[in-house]
Amino acid sequence: MTSTLIHSIRIFDGHSVLTESGFLYFKDGLIHTVAAGAPPAGLEATNTIDGAGHTILPGLIDAHVHCHGDSRTLALCLKFGVTTVLDMFSDAAASQGLKKLASEKADYADIRSAGFGAVIKNGWPGPIVMATMPDKEVARKMVESWPLVEEGREAEWITGRVEEGSDYIKLMQEDGANLLNGPFPTPRPSMQAALVKAAHANGILTVAHAMSQKATMTVLEAGTDGLAHCFYDEKPSAELVDLYKKTGAFLIPTLVVSASITGENVQDSKDILERDVVSKRVGHDEKECFCGRVLLARGGSVEHSYETVRVLKKNGVDILAGTDAAKGLHGTVPGLSLHQELGLYVHRCGFTGVEALISATSTTARRFSLNDRGRIAEGLRADLLMVKGDPTSDIGCTMDIAGVWRGGVALEL
Ligand SMILES: [Zn+2]
């Protein structure tokens, strides 16, 4: 296999800037040596890259994506330097298919998946699928294919997901109170607690959908390991912050989707489409989708989400960068959306550039036990993103992509 040496480069290792000028040597898909200063004399590689003026960072991880069996979603993510995605609800067999594809070909992002989410009869996300999919017949068939959770049979339902290859469990706590097409039936708190208990007995995490502060409190009390969205209906309460701290739960904010649901941030999306990174990678329909808005909110504002993320981060809650990006979901384009999300953390939520990058690399790897990635360290996978400039001081630089490697294999840009 080939080996690569990148020298004279700024290195962000997933936690901090290791050095303003160092070198990285990787071969056979793994990081072999990383250090400050010049490479030792005699270190030879198949490819040598002068990284002056550039920064190398771990490949980004988007902690909330929906692939729905679509290989283009994984290809797009990788083109934007997102080397791993955590799918948060897709058909189980389709997810297994994508895992196989990603294991065989290096031009797709790697994927972990929740498989089917913990849906109850007539519950979320059926209503959103029916409201947003253009072909109602396809939508109905999709909704009918989901295995439903029943009261008292939670452990059995979890076993079914584990057997299908789910890497973690997606919980659903959406009553639709602040959505135009609500209300919907929701699981009882006892059901959520039973699902969490059964998931933990199987050694896997639970991540919960909730888009109101009240629903967020319910799933935190049920013991979920993390939230898949930040709510937008209210300002964060002191009780919420206490509950996050007490439970140690993490938050995947998906600010880009909150803004899409409330109809905000269109100008920010338009500005991003002006960047060079977009024209080569994103098609016309995808650009329209990026600036489109879901517009399903009954009140609320993404400003509440910004404040919540800001307060939780300040209180030491783990923030895992994630977008909810999915093919055709208004306000998103897989891969590109993560860069917008990181910009919002810095410009709206009080993150430093380093904190934003940590949220898209080492924190997610740690919380999801992805121990072979998310950091630049010897022996880890050579999943890497090289950008022009310094994203630790200007987060927008993550979009000035100069190189992407997955498992040490360079992606043709
Ligand atoms: Zn989602």
Short mmCIF file of N, CA and C and ligand atoms in Angstrom, two decimals, residues 64 66 88 170 209 229 324, ligand 1:
data_model
loop_
_atom_site.label_atom_id
_atom_site.label_comp_id
_atom_site.label_asym_id
_atom_site.label_seq_id
_atom_site.Cartn_x
_atom_site.Cartn_y
_atom_site.Cartn_z
N HIS A 64 -25.47 13.15 13.14
CA HIS A 64 -26.91 12.98 12.86
C HIS A 64 -27.17 13.17 11.37
N HIS A 66 -29.35 11.10 7.89
CA HIS A 66 -30.22 10.00 7.45
C HIS A 66 -29.81 9.62 6.03
N MET A 88 -29.19 8.22 11.91
CA MET A 88 -30.08 8.23 13.08
C MET A 88 -31.50 7.74 12.78
N LYS A 170 -32.40 4.71 18.39
CA LYS A 170 -33.01 6.05 18.26
C LYS A 170 -34.38 6.02 18.91
N HIS A 209 -34.83 11.68 19.81
CA HIS A 209 -35.43 12.83 19.12
C HIS A 209 -36.36 13.53 20.10
N HIS A 229 -31.42 16.33 18.84
CA HIS A 229 -31.73 17.70 18.40
C HIS A 229 -31.67 18.62 19.61
N ASP A 324 -28.71 16.39 10.93
CA ASP A 324 -29.97 15.82 10.44
C ASP A 324 -30.04 15.84 8.91
ZN ZN B 1 -33.09 13.02 12.21
#
